[in-house]
XYZ file of C-alpha atoms in Angstrom:
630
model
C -68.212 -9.663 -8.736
C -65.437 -7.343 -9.326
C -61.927 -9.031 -10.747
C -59.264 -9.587 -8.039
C -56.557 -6.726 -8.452
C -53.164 -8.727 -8.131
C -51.315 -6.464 -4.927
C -47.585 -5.909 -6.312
C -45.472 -7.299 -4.311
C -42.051 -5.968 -3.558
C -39.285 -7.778 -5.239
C -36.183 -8.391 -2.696
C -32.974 -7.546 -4.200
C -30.893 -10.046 -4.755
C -27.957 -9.319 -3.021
C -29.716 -9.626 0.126
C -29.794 -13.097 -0.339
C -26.143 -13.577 -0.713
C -24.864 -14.643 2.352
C -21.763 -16.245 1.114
C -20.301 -17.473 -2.232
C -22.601 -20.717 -2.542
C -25.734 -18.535 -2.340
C -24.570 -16.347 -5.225
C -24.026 -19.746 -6.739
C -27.514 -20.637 -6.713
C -28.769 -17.693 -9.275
C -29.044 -17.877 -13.160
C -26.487 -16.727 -15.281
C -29.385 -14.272 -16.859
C -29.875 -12.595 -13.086
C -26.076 -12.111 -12.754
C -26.342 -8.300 -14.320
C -28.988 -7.618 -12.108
C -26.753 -8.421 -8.812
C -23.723 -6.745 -10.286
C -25.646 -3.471 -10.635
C -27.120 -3.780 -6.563
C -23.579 -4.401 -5.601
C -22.068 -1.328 -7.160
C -25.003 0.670 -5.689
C -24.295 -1.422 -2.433
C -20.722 -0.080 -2.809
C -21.374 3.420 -3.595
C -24.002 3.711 -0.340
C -21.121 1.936 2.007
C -18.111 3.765 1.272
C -20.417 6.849 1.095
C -20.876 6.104 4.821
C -17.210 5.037 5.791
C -15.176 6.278 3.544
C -12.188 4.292 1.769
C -11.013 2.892 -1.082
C -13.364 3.483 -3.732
C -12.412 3.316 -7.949
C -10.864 -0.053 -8.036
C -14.057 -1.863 -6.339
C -16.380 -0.727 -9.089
C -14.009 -1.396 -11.558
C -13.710 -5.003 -10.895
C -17.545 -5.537 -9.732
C -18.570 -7.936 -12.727
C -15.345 -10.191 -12.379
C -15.445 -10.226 -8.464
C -18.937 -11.857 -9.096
C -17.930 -14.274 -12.201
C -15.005 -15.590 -10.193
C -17.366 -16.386 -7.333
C -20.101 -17.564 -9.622
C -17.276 -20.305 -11.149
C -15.252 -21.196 -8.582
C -15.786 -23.072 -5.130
C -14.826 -20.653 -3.069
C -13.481 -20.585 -0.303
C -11.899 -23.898 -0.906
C -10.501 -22.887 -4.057
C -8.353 -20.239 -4.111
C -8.603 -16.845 -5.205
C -5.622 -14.254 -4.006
C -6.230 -10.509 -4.979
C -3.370 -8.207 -5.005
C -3.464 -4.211 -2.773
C -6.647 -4.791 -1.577
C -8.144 -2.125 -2.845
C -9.940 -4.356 -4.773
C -11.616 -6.317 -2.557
C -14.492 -4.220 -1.169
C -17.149 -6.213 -3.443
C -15.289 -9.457 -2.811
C -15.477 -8.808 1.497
C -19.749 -7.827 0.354
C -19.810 -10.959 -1.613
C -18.562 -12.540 1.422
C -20.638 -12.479 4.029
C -19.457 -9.165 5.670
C -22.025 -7.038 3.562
C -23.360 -5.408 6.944
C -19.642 -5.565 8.427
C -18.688 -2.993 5.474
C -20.775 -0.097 7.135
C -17.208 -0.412 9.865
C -14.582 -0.699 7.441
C -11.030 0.926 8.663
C -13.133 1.976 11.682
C -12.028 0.815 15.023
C -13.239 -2.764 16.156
C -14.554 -3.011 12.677
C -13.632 -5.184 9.290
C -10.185 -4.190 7.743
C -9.899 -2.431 4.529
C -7.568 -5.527 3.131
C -7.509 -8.948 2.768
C -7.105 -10.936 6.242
C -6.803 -14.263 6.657
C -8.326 -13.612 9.876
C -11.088 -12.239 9.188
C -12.911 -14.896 6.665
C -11.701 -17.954 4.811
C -12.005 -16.108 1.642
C -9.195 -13.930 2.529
C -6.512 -16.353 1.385
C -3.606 -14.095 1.908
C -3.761 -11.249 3.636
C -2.233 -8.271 1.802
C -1.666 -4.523 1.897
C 1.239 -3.826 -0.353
C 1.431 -4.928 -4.082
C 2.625 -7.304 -6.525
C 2.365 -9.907 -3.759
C -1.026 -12.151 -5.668
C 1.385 -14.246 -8.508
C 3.728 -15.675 -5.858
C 1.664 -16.434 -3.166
C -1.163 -17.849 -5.686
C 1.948 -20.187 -7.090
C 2.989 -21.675 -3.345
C -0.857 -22.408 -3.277
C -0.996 -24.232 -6.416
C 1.856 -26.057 -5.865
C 0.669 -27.011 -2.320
C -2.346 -28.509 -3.991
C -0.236 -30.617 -6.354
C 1.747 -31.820 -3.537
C -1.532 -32.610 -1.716
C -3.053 -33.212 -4.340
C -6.188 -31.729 -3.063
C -7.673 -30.318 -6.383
C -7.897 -26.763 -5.465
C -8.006 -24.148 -8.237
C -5.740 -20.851 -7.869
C -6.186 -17.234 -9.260
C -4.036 -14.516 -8.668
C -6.213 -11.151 -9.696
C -3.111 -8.469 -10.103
C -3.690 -4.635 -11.325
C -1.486 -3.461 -14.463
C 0.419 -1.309 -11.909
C 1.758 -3.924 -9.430
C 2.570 -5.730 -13.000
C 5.727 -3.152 -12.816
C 7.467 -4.507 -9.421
C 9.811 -7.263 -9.743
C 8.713 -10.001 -7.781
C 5.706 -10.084 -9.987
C 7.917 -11.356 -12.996
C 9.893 -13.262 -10.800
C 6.486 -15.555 -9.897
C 5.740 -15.682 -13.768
C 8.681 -17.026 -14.498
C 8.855 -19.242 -11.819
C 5.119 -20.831 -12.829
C 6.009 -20.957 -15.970
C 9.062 -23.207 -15.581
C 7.443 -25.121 -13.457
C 4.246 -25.369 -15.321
C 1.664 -24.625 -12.248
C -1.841 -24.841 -12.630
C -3.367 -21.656 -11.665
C -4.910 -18.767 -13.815
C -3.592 -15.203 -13.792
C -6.112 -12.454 -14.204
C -4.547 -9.119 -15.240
C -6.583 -6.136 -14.175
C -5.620 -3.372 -16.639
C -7.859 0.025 -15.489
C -5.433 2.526 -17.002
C -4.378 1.176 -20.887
C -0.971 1.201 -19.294
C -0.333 -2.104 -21.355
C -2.067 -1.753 -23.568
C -5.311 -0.717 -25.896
C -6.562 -3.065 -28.574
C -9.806 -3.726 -27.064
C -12.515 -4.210 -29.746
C -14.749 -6.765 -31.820
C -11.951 -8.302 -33.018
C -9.368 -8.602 -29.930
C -12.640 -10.046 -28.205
C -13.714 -12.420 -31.086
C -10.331 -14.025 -31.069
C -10.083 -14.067 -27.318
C -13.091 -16.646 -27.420
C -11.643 -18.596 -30.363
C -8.495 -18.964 -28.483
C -10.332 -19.493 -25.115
C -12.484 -22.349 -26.160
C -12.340 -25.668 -25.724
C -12.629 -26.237 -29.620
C -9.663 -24.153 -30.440
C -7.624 -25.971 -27.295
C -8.404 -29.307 -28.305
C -7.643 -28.767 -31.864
C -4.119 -26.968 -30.796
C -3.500 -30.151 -28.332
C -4.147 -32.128 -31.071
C -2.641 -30.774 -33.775
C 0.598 -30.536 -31.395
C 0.566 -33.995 -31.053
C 0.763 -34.672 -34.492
C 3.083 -32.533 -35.950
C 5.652 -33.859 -32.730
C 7.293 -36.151 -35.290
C 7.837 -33.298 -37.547
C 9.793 -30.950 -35.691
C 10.150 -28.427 -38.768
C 6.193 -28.214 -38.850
C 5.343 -28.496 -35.416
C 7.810 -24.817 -35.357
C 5.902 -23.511 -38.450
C 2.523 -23.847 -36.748
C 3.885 -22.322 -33.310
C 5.524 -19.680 -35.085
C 2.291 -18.782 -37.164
C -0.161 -18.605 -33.810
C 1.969 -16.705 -32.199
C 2.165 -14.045 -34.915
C -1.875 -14.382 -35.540
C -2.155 -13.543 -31.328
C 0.724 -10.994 -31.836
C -1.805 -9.185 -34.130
C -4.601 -8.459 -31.947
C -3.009 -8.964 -28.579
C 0.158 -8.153 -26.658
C 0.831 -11.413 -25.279
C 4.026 -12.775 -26.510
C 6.197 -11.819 -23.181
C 3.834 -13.769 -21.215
C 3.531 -16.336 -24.148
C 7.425 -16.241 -23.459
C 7.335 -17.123 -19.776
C 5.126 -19.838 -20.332
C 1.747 -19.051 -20.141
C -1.201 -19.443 -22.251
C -2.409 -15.898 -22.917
C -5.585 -14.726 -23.750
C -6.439 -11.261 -24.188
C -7.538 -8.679 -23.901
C -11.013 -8.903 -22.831
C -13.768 -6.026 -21.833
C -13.333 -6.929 -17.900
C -17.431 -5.381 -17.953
C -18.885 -7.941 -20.344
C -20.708 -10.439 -17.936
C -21.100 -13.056 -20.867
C -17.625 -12.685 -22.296
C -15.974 -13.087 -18.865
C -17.997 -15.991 -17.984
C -17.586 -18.070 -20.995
C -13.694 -17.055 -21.162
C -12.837 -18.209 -17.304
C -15.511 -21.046 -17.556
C -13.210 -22.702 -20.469
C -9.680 -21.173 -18.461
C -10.844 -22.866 -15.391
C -10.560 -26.323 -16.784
C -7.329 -26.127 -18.265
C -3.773 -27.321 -16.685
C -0.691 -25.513 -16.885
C 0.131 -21.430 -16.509
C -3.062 -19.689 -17.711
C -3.379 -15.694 -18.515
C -6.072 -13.656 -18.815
C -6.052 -10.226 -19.836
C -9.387 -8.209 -18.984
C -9.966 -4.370 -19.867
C -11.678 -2.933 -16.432
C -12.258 0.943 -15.730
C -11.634 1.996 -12.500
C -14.565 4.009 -10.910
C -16.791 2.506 -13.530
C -21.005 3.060 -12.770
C -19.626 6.303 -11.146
C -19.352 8.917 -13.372
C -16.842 11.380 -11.285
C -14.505 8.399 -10.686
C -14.561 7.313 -14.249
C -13.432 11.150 -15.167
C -10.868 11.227 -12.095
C -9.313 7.478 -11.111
C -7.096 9.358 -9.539
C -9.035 11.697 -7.051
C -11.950 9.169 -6.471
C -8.764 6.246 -5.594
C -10.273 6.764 -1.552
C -12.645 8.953 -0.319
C -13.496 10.549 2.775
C -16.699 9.655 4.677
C -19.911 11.667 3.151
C -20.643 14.207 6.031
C -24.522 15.365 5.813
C -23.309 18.504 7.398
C -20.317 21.137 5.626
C -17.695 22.146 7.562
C -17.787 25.584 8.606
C -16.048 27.920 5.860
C -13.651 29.166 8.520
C -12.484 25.549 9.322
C -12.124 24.643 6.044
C -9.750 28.097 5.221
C -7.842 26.354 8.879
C -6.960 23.549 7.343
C -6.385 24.433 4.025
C -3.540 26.745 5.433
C -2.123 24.356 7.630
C 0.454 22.395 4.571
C 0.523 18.557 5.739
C 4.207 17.163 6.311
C 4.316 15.920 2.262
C 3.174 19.531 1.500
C 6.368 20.839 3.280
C 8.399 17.977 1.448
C 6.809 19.139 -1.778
C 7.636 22.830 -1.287
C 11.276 22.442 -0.262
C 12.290 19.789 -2.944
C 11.256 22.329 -5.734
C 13.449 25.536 -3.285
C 16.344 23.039 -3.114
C 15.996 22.183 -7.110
C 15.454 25.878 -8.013
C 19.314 26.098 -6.427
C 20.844 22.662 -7.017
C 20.409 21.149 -10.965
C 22.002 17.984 -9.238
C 19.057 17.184 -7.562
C 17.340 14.384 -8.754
C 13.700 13.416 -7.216
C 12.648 9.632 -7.575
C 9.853 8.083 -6.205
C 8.254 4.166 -6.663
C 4.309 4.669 -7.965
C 3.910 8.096 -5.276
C 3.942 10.684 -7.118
C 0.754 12.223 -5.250
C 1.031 10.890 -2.283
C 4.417 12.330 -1.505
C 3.300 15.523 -3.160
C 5.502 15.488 -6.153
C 3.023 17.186 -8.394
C 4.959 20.394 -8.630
C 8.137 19.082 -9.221
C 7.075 16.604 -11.550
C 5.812 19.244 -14.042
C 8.348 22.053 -13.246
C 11.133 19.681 -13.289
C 10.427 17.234 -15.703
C 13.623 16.084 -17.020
C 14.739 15.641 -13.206
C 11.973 13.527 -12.405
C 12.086 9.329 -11.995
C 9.128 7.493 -11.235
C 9.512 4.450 -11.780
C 6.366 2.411 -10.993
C 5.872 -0.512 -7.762
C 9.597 -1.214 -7.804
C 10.829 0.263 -4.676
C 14.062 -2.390 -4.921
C 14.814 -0.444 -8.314
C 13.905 2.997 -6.982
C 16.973 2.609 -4.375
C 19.648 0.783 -6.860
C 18.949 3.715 -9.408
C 19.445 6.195 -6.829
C 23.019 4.966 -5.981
C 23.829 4.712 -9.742
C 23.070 8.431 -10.020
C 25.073 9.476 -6.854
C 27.957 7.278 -8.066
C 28.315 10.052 -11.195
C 27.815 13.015 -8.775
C 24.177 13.638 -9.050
C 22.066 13.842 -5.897
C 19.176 12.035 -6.072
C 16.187 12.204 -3.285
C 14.224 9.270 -2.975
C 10.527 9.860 -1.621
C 8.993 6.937 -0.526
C 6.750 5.895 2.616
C 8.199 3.794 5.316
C 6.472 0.909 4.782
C 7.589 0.718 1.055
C 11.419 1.175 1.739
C 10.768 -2.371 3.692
C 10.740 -3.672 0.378
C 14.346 -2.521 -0.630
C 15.925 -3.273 2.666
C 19.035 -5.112 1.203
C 19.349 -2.394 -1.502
C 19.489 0.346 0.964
C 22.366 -1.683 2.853
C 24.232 -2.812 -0.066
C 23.710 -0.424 -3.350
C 23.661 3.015 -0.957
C 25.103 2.618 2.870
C 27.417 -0.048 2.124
C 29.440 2.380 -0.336
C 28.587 5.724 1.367
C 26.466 7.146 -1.439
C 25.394 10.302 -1.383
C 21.246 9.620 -1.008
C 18.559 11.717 0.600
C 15.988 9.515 1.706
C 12.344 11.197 2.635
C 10.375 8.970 4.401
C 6.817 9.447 4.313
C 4.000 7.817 6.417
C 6.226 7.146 9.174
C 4.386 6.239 12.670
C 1.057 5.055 13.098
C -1.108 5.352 9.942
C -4.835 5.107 11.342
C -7.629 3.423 9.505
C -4.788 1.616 6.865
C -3.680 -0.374 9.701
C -0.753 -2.541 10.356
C 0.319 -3.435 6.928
C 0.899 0.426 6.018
C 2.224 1.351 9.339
C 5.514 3.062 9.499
C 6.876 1.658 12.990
C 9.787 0.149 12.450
C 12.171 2.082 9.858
C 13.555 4.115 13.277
C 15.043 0.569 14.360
C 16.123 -1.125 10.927
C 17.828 2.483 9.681
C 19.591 2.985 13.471
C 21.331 -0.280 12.766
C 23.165 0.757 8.923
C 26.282 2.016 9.653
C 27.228 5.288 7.697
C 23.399 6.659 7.926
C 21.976 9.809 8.941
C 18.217 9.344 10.512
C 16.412 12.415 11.511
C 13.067 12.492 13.105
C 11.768 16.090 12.246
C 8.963 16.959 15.490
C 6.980 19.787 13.191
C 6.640 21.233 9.944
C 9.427 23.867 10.389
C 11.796 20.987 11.584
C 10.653 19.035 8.862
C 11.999 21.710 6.151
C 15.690 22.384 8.306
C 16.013 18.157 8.458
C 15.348 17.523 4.948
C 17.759 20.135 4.018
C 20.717 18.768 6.392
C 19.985 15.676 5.195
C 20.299 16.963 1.931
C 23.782 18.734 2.131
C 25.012 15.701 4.350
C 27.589 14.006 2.009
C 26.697 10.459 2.607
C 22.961 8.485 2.906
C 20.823 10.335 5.270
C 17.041 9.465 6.458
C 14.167 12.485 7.354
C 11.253 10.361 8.394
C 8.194 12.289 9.223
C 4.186 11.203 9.782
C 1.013 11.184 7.512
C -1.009 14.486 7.797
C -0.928 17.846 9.474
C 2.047 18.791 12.675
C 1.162 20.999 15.185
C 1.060 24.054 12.812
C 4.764 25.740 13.395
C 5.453 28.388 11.465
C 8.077 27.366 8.411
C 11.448 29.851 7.752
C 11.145 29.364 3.385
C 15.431 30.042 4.005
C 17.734 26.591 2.931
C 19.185 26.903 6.464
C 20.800 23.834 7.901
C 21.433 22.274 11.137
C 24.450 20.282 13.014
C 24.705 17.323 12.199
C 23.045 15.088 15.708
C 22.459 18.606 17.783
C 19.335 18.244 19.493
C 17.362 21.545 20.991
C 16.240 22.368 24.256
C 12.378 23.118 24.173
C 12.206 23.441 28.049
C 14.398 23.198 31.118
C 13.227 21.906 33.854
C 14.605 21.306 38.062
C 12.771 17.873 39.092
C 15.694 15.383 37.670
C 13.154 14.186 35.046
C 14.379 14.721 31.122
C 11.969 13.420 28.400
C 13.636 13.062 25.258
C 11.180 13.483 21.710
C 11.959 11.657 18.721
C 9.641 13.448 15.849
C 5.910 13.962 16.600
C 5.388 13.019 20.058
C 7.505 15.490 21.493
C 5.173 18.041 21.255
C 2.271 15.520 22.768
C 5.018 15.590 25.674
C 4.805 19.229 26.157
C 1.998 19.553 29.032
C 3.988 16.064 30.758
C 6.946 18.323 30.670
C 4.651 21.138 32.452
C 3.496 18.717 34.846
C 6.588 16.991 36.166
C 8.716 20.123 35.303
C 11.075 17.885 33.179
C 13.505 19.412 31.134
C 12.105 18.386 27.184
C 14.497 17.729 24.529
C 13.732 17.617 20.586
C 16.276 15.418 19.940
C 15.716 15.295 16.205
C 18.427 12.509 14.977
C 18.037 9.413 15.794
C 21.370 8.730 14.841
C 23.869 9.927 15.681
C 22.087 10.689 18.910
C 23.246 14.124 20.803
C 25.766 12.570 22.965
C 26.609 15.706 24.344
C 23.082 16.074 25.239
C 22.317 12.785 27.191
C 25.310 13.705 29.250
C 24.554 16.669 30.832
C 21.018 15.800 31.000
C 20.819 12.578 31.485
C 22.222 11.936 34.842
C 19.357 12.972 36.934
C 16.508 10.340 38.321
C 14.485 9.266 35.051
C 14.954 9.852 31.865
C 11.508 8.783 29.547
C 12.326 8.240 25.486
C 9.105 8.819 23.244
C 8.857 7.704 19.816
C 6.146 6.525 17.817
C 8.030 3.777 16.777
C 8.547 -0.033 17.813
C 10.390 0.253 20.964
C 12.537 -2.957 20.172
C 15.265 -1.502 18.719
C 14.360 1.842 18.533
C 15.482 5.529 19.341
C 14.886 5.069 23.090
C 16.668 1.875 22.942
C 19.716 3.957 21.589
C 19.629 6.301 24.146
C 19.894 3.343 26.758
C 22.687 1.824 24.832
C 24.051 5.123 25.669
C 23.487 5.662 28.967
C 24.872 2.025 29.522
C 28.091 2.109 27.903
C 28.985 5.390 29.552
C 27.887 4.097 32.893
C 25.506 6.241 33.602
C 22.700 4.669 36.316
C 19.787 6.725 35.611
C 16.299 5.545 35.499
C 14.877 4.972 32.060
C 11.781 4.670 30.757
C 10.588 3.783 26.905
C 7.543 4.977 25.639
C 6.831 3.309 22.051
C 5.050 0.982 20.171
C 4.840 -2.926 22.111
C 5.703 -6.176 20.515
C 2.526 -6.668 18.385
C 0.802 -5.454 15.622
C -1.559 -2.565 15.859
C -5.238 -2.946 14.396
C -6.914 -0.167 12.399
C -8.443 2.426 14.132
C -8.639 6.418 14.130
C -4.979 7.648 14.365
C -5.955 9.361 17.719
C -7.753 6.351 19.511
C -3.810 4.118 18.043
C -2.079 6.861 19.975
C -4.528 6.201 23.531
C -4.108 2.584 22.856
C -0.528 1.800 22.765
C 0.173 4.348 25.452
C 1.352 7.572 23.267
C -1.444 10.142 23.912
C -1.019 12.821 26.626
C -2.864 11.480 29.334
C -1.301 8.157 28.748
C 2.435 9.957 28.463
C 0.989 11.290 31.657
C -0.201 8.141 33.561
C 3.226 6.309 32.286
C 5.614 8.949 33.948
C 3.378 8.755 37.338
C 3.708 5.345 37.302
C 7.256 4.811 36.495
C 8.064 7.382 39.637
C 5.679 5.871 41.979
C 6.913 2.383 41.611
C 10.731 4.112 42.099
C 9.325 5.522 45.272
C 10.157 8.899 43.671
């Protein structure tokens, strides 16, 4: 009789058991490594597929699954800030097959949405948002007294806005129970990680070392000299080996900083955090990109990335396109002209550097160049202190951003009639990013500042004449312009300017029918033009619109506004407010964005949907003249 050869059996990964948070629950702490590792490779293979945001997913990969592991998700609360985090969380989550249609159209978002799953608990897109929403949650519990745990997870980046501090010091006064868990990928805070700065972050971290403090407090209460003495001599033993005392200072109980990779260390450190009361701080060392060795060697570069194509693009398409500058590539070439001729010009930019291609200038013009981290609020008010003393200062920022410093723009730069250059990046529909980084509104909250300038540049060419009138404009002035490539116009490298409101004639047509194009559209109106033979009008400022203009042209039997912008309050409603208060009866019809917030798709398939593309300019115009019976 022959012995029975055992048939290996395959062993099922782990993480394909992990439905949701309670399954994950379920698993030793020793098999914990073992399901961080599949998730990273789960990561790598998804994003591979989809493309998106990349680095700061692997980075946090062991505490995305120790957070889980210890709390009771969804019911307690866990609130990460960007998002760009949260790819492991969502695969943790129960949209592990869902993450194969990230950013893609009818598929998951690439944020946090409360929406989408109960373990979104805010939705978020910006930064710097996780302390202060995290805070109104642990405060709801205590009014409701529902025992829920909160933890805000915030990156050492979005640790530079404002509002960040301003949710520390709140908790601290108020003494909330929650835990914050500082993600620091870059060293920007600091470096002392090591055997010792982790040996004392588990002394201070355990419950021996908090009872004994507790107790010892108590004690020494009725001798106020000693009770100082002993505060005074931890907080110069923790000033040692860890750069707490500011948050020491705002309340909290800090302990830091940890490797945010060490499985055991993490557990044991938020097991013991998890139990305490009052403002806990936790200070973890993660590296962004980390089981990936290109985006450990460039954070920066492997951020996002592009879906893997199995097939190269041709070598001829690839020359296209690298000759073809996007919109912040024209921005990037004509700040650095304008600075070679003006050593008053001042660049500044909030944390976007790269994306608002300030590379060149930045290194070229180093001793003109501000950024000053996720604090757009701050990026404006300096900007108006500098034009006060006759400097003029160009702040680059996306749309979406200069939201955020909405009152400073009113009060620090319009209000007083400084002289400001604003470049708006990212303006319009922003594709897969979806509604919390689209730029759709800053045409109708800029229209209503009195004293600005707001120019909506329809190519790259336009772009570069805009930003310089804007820029010799002696007042605040606005160039808004999209994400990515224009329709490939030819750029004149000359500082010429333009009037101030002029618009340009692109065609001139018999039928009655004018279609005026604010920025990029107007040249997706070109073939409507054709059709209807309308007479097509770049009108290029948004304000002040090209009265002129709308008078001789706009008296005929429809005139269409286009804008890819929300059409409450925007450029075509302008040119209506026009027509009305001079009286004049014409037809009008506004193509825009609708009353509702646009879900992330392809930038092309946005476009079809809210009614922008050409065959939807198209099908609009038909319509509008066939219901007029003309």
């Amino acid at each position: 009789m022959f012995d029975t050869i055992p048939t290996e059996r395959p062993i099922t990964p782990l993480l394909d058991n992990i439905h949701e948070p309670s399954d994950l629950r379920q698993l030793t702490k020793e098999q914990l490594p073992s399901l961080v590792n599949e998730l990273r490779l789960f990561l790598l293979y998804s994003v591979g597929q989809t493309g998106g945001h990349f680095g700061a997913g692997l980075g946090v990969t062991e505490l995305t699954v120790v957070l889980h592991y210890l709390y009771n998700t969804p019911e307690d609360r866990i609130v990460w800030d960007v998002g760009h985090q949260t790819y492991p969380h969502k695969i943790l989550t129960g949209r592990r097959e869902a993450l194969l249609s990230i950013r893609q159209e009818n598929g998951i978002s690439g944020f946090p949405k409360r929406e989408e799953s109960p373990f979104d608990t805010f939705g978020v897109g910006h930064s710097s948002t996780s302390i202060g929403a995290a805070l109104g949650m642990a405060l709801a519990a205590k009014q409701l007294n529902t025992g829920r745990k909160s933890v805000a997870i915030i990156g050492d980046g979005a640790m530079s806005a404002g509002m960040a501090f301003e949710a520390l010091n709140h908790a601290g006064d108020v003494k909330a129970d929650m835990l914050v868990i500082l993600n620091d990928n870059d060293m920007s805070i600091s470096r002392p990680v090591g055997a010792l700065s982790n040996y004392f972050s588990r002394i201070w971290a355990s419950k021996t070392y908090y009872s004994v403090r507790e107790s010892g407090r108590k004690v020494l209460q009725s001798l106020p000299s000693a009770l100082k003495l002993a505060r005074k001599t931890e907080e110069h033993m923790k000033g040692m080996v860890a750069p707490g005392t500011l948050f020491e200072e705002l309340g909290f109980n800090y302990i830091g900083p940890i490797d945010g990779h060490d499985l055991d260390l993490l557990l044991t450190t938020i097991e013991n955090l998890k139990e305490r009361s009052g403002p806990q701080f936790l200070h973890v060392i993660t590296k962004k990109g980390k089981g990936f060795e290109p985006a450990e060697g460039d954070p920066i570069g492997y951020h996002a990335i592009n879906k893997i194509e199995p097939e190269p693009e041709p070598i001829t398409q690839l020359a296209k396109k690298a000759n073809k500058p996007k919109y912040s590539n024209v921005f990037g070439r004509w700040i650095c002209d304008t600075a070679e001729q003006d050593t008053n010009l001042i660049a500044i930019t909030p944390a976007m550097k790269e994306g608002s291609d300030l590379i060149e200038f930045a290194d070229r013009f180093a001793e003109r160049y501000y950024d000053v981290a996720i604090a757009e609020q701050h990026a404006v008010t300096l900007a108006a202190g500098m034009a006060c003393d006759g400097l003029k200062p160009v702040v680059a920022i996306y749309s979406t951003f200069l939201q955020r410093a909405y009152d400073q723009l009113i009060h620090d730069v319009a209000l007083q009639n400084l002289d400001v250059l604003f470049a708006i990046d990212r303006s319009g529909l922003v594709g897969e990013d979806g509604p919390t980084h689209a730029g759709v509104y800053d045409l109708s909250y800029l229209r209503c500042i009195p004293n600005m300038v707001v120019a909506t540049p329809s190519d790259e060419n336009e772009c570069r004449l805009l930003l310089n009138t804007g820029y010799q404009y002696k007042g605040p002035a606005a160039v808004r312009y999209p994400r990515g490539n224009g329709p490939g116009a030819e750029i004149d490298r000359t500082l010429t300017t333009l009037p101030i409101g002029k618009s340009r004639v692109l065609r001139e047509g018999q039928s009655g029918i004018v279609i005026c194009g604010f920025g990029s559209p107007t040249y997706t109106a070109k073939q409507a033009a054709d059709k209807f033979d309308a007479t097509l009008l770049d009108m290029r400022f948004v304000k002040p619109i090209d009265e002129a203009a709308l008078l001789k042209y706009g008296q005929g039997k429809l005139v269409v506004t286009i804008e890819e912008n929300a059409i409450m309050g925007g450029a075509g409603s302008a040119v209506s407010e026009f027509l009305q208060t001079n009286h004049i009866n014409t037809h009008t019809l506004q193509l825009g964005l609708p009353d509702r917030y646009e879900e992330h798709a392809s930038h092309s398939a946005m476009l079809k949907r809210v009614g922008l593309d050409q065959a939807e300019i198209e099908k609009a115009i038909l319509q509008k003249l066939t219901a007029l019976h003309l």
